[in-house]
PDB file of C-alpha atoms in Angstrom:
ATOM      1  CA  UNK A  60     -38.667 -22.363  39.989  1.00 45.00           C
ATOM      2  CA  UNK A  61     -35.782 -21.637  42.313  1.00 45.00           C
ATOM      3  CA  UNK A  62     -33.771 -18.741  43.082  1.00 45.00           C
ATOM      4  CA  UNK A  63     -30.934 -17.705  44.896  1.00 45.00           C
ATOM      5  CA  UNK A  64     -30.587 -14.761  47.245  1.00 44.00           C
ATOM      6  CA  UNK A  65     -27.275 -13.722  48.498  1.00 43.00           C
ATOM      7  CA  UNK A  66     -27.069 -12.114  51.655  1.00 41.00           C
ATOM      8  CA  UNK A  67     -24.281  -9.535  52.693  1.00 40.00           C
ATOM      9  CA  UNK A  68     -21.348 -10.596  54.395  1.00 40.00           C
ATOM     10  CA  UNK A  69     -21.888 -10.924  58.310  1.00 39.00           C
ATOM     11  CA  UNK A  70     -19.911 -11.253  61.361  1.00 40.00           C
ATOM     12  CA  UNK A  71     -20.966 -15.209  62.585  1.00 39.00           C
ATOM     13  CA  UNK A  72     -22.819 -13.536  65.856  1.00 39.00           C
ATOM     14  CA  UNK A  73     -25.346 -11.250  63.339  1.00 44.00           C
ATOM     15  CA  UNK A  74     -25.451 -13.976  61.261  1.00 43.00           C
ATOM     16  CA  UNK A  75     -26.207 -16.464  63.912  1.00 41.00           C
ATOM     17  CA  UNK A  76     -29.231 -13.213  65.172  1.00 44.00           C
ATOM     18  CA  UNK A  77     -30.525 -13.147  61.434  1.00 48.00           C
ATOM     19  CA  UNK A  78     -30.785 -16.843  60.598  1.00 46.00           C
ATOM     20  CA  UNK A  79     -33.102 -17.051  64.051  1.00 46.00           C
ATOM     21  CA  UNK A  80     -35.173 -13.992  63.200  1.00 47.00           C
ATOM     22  CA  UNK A  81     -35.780 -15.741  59.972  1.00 49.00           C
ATOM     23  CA  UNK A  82     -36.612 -19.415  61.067  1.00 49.00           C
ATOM     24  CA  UNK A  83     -38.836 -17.845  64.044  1.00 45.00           C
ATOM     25  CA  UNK A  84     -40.778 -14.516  61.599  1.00 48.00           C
ATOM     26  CA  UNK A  85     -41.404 -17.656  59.073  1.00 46.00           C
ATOM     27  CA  UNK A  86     -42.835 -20.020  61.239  1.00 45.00           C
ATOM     28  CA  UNK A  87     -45.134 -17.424  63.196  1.00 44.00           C
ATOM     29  CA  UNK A  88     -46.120 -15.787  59.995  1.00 43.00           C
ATOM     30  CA  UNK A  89     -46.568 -18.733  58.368  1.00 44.00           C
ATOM     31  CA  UNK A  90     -45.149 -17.231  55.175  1.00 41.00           C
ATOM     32  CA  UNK A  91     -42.819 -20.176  54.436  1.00 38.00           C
ATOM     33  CA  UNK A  92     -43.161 -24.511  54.665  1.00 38.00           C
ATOM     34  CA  UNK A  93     -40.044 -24.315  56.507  1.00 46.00           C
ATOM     35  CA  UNK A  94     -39.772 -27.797  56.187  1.00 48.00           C
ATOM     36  CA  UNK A  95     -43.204 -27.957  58.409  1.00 65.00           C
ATOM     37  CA  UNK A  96     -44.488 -31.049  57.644  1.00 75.00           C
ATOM     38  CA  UNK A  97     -48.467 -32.347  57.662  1.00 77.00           C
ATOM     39  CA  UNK A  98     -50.229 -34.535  59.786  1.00 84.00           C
ATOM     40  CA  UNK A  99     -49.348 -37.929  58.911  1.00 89.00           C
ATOM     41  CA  UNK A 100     -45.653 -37.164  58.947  1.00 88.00           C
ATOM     42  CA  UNK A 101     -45.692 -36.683  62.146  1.00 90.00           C
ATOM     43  CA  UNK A 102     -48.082 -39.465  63.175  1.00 92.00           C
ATOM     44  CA  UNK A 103     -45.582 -41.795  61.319  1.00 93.00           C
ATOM     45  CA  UNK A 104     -42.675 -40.082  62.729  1.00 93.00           C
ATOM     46  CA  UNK A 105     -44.257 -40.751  66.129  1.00 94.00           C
ATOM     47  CA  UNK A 106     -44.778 -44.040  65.502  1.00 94.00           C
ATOM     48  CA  UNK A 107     -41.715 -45.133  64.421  1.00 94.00           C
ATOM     49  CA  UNK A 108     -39.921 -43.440  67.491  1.00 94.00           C
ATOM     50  CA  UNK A 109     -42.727 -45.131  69.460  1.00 95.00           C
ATOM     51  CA  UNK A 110     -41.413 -48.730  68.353  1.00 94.00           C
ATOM     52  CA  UNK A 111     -37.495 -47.379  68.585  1.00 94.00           C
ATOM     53  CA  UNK A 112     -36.251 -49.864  71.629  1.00 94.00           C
ATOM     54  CA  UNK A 113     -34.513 -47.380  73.031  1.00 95.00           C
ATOM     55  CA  UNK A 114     -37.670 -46.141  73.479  1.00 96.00           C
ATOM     56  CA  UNK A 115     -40.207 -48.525  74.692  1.00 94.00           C
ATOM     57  CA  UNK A 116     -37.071 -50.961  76.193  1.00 95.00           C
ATOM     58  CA  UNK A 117     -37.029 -47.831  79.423  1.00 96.00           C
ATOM     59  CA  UNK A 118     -40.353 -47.094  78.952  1.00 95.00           C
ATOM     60  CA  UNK A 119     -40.793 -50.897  80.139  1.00 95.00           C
ATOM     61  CA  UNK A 120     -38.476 -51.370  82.620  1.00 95.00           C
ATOM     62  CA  UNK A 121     -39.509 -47.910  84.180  1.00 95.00           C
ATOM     63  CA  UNK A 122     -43.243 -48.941  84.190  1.00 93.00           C
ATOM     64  CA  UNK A 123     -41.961 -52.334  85.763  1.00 93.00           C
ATOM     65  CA  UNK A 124     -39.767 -50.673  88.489  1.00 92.00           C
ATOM     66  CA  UNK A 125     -42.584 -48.708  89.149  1.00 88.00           C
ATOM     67  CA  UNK A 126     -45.166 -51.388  89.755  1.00 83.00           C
ATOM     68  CA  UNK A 127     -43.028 -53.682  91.355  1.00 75.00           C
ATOM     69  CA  UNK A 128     -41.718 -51.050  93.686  1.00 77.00           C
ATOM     70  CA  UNK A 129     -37.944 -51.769  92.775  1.00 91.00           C
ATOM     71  CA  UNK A 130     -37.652 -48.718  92.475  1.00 93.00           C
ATOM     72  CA  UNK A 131     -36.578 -47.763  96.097  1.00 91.00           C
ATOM     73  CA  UNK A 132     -34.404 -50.952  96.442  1.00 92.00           C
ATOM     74  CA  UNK A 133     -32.471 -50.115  93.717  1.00 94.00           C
ATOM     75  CA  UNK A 134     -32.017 -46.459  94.559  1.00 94.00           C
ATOM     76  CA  UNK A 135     -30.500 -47.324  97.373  1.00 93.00           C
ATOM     77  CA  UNK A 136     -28.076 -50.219  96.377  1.00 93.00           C
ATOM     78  CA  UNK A 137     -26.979 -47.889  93.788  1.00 93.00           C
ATOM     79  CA  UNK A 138     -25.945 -45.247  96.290  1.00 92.00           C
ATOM     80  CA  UNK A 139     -24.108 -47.341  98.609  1.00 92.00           C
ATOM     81  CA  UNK A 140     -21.802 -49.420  96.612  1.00 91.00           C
ATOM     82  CA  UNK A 141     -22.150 -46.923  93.398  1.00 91.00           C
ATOM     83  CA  UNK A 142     -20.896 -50.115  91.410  1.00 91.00           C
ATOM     84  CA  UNK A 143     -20.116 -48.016  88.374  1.00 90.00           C
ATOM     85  CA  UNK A 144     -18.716 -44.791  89.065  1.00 89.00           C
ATOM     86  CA  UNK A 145     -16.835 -46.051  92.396  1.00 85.00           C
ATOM     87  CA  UNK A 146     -16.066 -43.944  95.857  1.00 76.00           C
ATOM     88  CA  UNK A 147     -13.458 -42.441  93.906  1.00 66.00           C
ATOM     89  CA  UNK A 148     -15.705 -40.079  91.851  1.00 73.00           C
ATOM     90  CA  UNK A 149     -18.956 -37.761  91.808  1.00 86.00           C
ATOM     91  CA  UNK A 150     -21.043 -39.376  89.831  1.00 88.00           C
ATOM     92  CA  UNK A 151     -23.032 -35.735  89.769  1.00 84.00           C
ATOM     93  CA  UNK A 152     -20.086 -33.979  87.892  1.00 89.00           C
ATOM     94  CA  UNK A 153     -19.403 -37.262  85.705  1.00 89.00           C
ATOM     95  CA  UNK A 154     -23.275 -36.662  84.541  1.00 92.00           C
ATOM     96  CA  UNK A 155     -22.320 -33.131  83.692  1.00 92.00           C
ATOM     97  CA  UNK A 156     -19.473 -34.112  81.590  1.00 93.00           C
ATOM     98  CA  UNK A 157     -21.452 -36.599  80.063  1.00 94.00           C
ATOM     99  CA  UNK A 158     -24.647 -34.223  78.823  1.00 94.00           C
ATOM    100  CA  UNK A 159     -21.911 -32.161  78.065  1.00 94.00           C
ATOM    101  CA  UNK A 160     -20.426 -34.201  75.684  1.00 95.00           C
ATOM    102  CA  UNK A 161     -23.467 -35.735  74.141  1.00 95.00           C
ATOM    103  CA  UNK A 162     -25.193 -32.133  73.240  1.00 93.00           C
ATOM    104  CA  UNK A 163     -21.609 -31.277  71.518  1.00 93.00           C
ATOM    105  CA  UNK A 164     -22.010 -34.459  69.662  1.00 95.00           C
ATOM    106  CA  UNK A 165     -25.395 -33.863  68.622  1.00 94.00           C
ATOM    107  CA  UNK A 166     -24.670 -30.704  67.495  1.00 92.00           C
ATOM    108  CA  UNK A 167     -21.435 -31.077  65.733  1.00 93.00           C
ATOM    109  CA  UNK A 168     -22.407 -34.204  63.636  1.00 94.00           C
ATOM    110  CA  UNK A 169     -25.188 -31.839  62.035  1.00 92.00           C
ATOM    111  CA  UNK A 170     -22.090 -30.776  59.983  1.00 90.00           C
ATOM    112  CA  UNK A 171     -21.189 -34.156  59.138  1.00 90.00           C
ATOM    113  CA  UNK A 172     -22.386 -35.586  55.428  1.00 79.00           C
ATOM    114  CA  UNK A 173     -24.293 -34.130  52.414  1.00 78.00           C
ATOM    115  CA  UNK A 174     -25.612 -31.083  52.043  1.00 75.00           C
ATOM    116  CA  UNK A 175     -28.658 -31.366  49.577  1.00 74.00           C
ATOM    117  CA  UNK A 176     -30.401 -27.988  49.242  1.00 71.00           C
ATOM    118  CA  UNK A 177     -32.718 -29.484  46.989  1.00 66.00           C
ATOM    119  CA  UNK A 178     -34.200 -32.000  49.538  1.00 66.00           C
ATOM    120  CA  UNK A 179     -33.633 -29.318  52.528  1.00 68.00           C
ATOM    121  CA  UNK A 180     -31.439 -31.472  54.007  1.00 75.00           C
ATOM    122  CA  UNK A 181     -28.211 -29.367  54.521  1.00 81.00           C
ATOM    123  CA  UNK A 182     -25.679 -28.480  57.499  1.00 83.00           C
ATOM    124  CA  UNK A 183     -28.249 -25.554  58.726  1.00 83.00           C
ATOM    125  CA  UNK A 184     -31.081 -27.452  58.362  1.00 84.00           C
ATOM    126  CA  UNK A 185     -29.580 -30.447  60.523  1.00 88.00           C
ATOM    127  CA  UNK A 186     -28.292 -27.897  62.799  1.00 89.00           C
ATOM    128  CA  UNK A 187     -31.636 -26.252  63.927  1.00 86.00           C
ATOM    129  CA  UNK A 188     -33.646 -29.648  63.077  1.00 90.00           C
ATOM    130  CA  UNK A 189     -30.650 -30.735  66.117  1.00 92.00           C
ATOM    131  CA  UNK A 190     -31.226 -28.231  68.190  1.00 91.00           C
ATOM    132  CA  UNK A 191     -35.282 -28.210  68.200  1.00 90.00           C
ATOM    133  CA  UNK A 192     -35.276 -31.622  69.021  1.00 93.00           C
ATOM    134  CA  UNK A 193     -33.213 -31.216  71.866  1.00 93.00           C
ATOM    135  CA  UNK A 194     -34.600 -28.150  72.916  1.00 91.00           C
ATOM    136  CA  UNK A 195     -37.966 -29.328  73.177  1.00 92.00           C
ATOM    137  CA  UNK A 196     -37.079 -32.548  74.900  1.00 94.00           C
ATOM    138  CA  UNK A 197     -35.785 -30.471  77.423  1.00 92.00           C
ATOM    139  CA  UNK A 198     -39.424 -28.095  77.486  1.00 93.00           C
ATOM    140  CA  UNK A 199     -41.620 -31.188  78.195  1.00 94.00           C
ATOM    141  CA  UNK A 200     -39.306 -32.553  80.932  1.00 95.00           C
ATOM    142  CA  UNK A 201     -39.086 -29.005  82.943  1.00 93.00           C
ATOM    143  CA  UNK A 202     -42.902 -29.170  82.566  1.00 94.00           C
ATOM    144  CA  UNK A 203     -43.369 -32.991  83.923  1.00 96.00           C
ATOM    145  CA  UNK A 204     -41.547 -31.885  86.461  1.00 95.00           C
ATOM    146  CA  UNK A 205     -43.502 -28.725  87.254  1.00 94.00           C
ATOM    147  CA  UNK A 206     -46.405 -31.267  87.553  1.00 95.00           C
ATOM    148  CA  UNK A 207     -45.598 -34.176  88.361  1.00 94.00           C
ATOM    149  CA  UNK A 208     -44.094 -32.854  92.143  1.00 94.00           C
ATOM    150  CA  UNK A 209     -41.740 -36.246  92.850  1.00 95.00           C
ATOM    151  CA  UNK A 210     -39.447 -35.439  95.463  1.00 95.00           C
ATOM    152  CA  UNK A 211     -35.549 -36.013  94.789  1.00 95.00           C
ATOM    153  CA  UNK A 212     -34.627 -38.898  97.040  1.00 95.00           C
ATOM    154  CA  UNK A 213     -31.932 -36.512  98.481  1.00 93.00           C
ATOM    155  CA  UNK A 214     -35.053 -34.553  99.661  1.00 92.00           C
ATOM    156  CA  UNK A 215     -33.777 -31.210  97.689  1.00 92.00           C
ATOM    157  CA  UNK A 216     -36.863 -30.152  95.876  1.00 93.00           C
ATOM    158  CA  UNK A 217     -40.022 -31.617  94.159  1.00 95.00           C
ATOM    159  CA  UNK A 218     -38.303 -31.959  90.349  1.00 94.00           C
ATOM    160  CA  UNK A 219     -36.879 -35.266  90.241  1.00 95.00           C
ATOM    161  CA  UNK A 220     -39.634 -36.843  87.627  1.00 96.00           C
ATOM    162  CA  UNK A 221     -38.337 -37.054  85.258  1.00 96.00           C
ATOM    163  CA  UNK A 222     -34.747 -36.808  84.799  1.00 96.00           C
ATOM    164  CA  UNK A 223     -33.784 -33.615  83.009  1.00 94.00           C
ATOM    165  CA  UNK A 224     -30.247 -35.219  82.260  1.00 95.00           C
ATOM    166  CA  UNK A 225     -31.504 -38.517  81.355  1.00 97.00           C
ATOM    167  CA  UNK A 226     -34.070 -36.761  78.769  1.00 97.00           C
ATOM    168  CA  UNK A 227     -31.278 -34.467  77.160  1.00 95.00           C
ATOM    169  CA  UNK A 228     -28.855 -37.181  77.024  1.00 97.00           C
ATOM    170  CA  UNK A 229     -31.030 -39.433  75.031  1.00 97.00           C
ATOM    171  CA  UNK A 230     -32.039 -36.974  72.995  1.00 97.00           C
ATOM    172  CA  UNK A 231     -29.204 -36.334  71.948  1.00 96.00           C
ATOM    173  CA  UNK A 232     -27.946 -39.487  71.468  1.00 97.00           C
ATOM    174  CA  UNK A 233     -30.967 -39.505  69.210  1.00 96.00           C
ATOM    175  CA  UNK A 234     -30.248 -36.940  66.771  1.00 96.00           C
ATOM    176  CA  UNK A 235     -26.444 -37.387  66.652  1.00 96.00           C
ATOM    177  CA  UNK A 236     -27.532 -40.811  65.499  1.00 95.00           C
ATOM    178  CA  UNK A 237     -29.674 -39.356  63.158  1.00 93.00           C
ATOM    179  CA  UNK A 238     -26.985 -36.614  61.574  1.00 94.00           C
ATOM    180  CA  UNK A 239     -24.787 -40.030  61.148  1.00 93.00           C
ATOM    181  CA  UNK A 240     -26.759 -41.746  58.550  1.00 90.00           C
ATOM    182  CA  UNK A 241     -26.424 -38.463  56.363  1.00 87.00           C
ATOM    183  CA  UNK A 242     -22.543 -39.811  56.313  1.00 89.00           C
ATOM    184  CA  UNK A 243     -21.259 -42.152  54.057  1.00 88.00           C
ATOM    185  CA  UNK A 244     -20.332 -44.144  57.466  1.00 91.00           C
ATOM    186  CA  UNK A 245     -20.863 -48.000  56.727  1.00 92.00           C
ATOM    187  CA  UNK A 246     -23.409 -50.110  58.473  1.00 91.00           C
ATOM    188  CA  UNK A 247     -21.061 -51.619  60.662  1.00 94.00           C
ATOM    189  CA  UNK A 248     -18.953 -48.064  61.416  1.00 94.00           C
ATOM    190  CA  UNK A 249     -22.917 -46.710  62.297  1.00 93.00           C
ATOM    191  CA  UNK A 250     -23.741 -49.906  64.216  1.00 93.00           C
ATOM    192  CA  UNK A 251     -20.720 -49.262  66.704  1.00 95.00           C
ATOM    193  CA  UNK A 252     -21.188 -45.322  66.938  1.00 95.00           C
ATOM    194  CA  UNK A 253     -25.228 -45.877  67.923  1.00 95.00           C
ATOM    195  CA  UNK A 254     -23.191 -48.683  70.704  1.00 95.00           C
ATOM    196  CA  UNK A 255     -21.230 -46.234  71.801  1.00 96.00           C
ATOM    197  CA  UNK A 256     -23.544 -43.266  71.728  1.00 96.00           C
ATOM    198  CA  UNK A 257     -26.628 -45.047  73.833  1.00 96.00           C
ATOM    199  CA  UNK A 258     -23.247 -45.962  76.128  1.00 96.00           C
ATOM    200  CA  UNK A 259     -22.214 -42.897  77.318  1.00 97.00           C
ATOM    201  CA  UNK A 260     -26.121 -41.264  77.395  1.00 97.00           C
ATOM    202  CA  UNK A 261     -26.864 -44.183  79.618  1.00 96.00           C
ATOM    203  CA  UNK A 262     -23.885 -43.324  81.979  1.00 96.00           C
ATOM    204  CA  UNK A 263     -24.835 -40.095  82.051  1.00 96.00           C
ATOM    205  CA  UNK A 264     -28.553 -40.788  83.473  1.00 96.00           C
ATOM    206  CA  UNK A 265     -26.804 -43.527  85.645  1.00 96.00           C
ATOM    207  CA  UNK A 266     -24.893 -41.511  87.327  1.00 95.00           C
ATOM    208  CA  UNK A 267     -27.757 -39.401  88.349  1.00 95.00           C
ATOM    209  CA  UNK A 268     -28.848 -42.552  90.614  1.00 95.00           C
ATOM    210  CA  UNK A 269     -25.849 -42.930  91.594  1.00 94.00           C
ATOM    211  CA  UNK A 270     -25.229 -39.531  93.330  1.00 93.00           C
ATOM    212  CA  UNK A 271     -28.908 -39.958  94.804  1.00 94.00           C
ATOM    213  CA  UNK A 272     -30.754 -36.879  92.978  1.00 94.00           C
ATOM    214  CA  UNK A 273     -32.830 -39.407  90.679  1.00 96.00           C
ATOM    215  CA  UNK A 274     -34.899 -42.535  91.325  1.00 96.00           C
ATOM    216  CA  UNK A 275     -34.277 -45.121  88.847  1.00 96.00           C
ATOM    217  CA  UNK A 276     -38.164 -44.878  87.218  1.00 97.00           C
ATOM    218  CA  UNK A 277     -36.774 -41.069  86.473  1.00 97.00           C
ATOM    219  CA  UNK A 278     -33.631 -41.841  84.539  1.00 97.00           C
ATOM    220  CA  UNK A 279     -35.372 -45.058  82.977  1.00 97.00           C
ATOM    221  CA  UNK A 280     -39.021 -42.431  81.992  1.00 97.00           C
ATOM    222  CA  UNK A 281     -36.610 -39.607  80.996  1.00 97.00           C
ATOM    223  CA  UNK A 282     -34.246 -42.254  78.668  1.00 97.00           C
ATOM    224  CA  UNK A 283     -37.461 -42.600  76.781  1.00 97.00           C
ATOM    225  CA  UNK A 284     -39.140 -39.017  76.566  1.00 97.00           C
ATOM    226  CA  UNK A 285     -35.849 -37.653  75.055  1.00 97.00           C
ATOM    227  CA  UNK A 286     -35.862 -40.558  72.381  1.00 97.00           C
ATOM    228  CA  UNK A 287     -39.208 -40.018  71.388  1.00 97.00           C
ATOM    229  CA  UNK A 288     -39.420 -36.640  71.427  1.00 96.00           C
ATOM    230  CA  UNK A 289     -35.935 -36.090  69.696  1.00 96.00           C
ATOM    231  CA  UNK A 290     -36.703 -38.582  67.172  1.00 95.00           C
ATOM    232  CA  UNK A 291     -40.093 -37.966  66.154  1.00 95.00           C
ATOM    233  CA  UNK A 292     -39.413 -33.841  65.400  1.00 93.00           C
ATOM    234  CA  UNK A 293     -36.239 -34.888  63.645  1.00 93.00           C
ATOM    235  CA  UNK A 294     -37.758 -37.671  61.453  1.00 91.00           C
ATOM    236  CA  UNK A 295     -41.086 -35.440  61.049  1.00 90.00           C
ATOM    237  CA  UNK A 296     -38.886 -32.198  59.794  1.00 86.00           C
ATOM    238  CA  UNK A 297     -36.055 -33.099  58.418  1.00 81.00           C
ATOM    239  CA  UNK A 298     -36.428 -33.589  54.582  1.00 58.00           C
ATOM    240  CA  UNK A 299     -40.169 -32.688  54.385  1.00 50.00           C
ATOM    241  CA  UNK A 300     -40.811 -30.751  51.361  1.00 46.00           C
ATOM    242  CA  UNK A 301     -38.589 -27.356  52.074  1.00 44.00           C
ATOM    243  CA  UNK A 302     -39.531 -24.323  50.463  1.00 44.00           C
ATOM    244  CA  UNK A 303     -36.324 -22.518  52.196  1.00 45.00           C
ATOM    245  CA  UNK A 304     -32.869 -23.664  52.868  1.00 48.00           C
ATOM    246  CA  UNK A 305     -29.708 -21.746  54.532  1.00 46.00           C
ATOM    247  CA  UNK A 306     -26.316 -22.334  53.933  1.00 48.00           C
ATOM    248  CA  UNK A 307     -22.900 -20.577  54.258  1.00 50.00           C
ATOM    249  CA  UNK A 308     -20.856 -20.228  51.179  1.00 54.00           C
ATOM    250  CA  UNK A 309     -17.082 -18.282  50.369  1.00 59.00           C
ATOM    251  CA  UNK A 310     -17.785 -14.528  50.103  1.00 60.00           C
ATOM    252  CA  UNK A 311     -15.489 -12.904  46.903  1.00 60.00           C
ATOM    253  CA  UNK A 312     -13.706 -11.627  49.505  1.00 60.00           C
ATOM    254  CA  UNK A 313     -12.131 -14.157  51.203  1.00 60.00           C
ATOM    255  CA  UNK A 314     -15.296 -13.708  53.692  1.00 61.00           C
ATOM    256  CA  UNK A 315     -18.206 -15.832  54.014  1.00 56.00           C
ATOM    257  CA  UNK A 316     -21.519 -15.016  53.495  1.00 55.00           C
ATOM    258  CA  UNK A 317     -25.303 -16.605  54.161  1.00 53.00           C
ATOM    259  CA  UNK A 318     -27.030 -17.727  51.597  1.00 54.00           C
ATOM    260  CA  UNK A 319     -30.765 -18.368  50.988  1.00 51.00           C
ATOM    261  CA  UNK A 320     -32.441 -20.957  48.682  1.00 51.00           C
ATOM    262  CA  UNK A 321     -36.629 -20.348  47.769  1.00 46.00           C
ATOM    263  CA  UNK A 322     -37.969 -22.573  45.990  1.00 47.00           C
ATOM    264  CA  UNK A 323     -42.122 -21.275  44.995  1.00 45.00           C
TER     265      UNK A 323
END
């Protein structure tokens, strides 16, 4: 049986405050299976962003920079001829403008394609599903590198493994990825936007070599923590058996208003 609850008409901060008090008082009480899936969804979900290249590829060439000790070599070749970003730029603030523009990405394709409110899979769901993902990309690099102690190779502090823009960018190269095959974009039209997508996440963790606050292991490590994590929470949540769905509909007065779906 379903049902439909309409909510009063909001300003978009409240509703913005209500739709979080919602998602977090249903989670903690564990009155709802706000799209929480079991056990083996997530084991498969982790597996498959396990065997994602854009996983294991880094994951690879980290471990091998690592063992080899490239790592330093590299570091250093990188910041004296910077062969990417050039003498003529920071390649610090270029990073910025890159996460930048990757989280906006991420987030805004979320409203891109169907919105099913049968299968859960609608323009809120994508847009928290987005912003978990990222969210807790970002939580397990801040505690790596609360552990882990690496020094920057500019000497600034002990929180250079692993990269916190590397993770963030991939992981949000991850999910905007993700919110695109929810379009009707063709195979070749995805092909090119997952191209250019892994392009400019890539620059962005380059560029944090390049203005010598990363060693290459932590852009290459953090390239493939923000995949996996990223991907494995969206695969594992997204579409798994809702019981509640939000959306935002026309209000009878030219408003708009929030609208909840239960389905018991």
């Amino acid at each position: 049986m379903s049902s439909h609850i309409h909510m009063p008409q909001w300003h978009a901060g409240a509703i913005a405050r209500a739709l979080c008090t919602l998602l977090i008082a249903f989670q903690i009480t564990g009155c709802s299976n706000l799209s929480f899936p079991d056990s083996q969804r997530w084991q498969q979900a982790a597996s498959d962003s396990f065997r994602d290249p854009k996983t294991f590829v880094p994951l690879i060439a980290s471990a091998i920079l690592a063992v080899e000790d490239y790592d330093e070599q590299l570091l250093r070749k990188a910041v004296k001829d910077k062969p990417v970003f050039g003498d003529s730029e920071d390649p610090g603030d270029r990073s910025d403008d890159g996460l930048l523009f990757m989280q906006v990405m991420a987030m805004g394709t979320a409203l891109l394609g169907e919105n099913d409110r049968q299968t859960g899979n609608t323009y809120w769901n994508r847009s928290w599903i987005s912003a978990t993902s990222q969210l807790s990309a970002g939580l397990v690099a801040d505690v790596l590198k609360n552990t882990t102690d690496r020094k920057r190779p500019d000497n600034s502090n002990f929180k250079s493994f692993p990269s916190g823009h590397s993770t963030q960018a991939f992981a949000a190269a991850a999910v905007a990825q993700r919110n695109l095959k929810n379009t009707s974009l063709s195979k070749n039209a995805l092909l090119w936007t997952d191209v250019g997508l892994t392009s400019v996440a890539s620059l962005t963790a380059w560029a944090r070599v390049e203005a010598n606050r990363h060693w290459p292991t932590d852009v290459f490590f953090g390239a493939a923590l923000g995949n996996f994590i990223a991907g494995t929470i969206y695969q594992a949540m997204l579409g798994s058996d809702s019981n509640l769905s939000f959306w935002l509909e026309p209000a009878d007065d030219q408003g708009w208003q929030l609208a909840v779906q239960v389905n018991f």
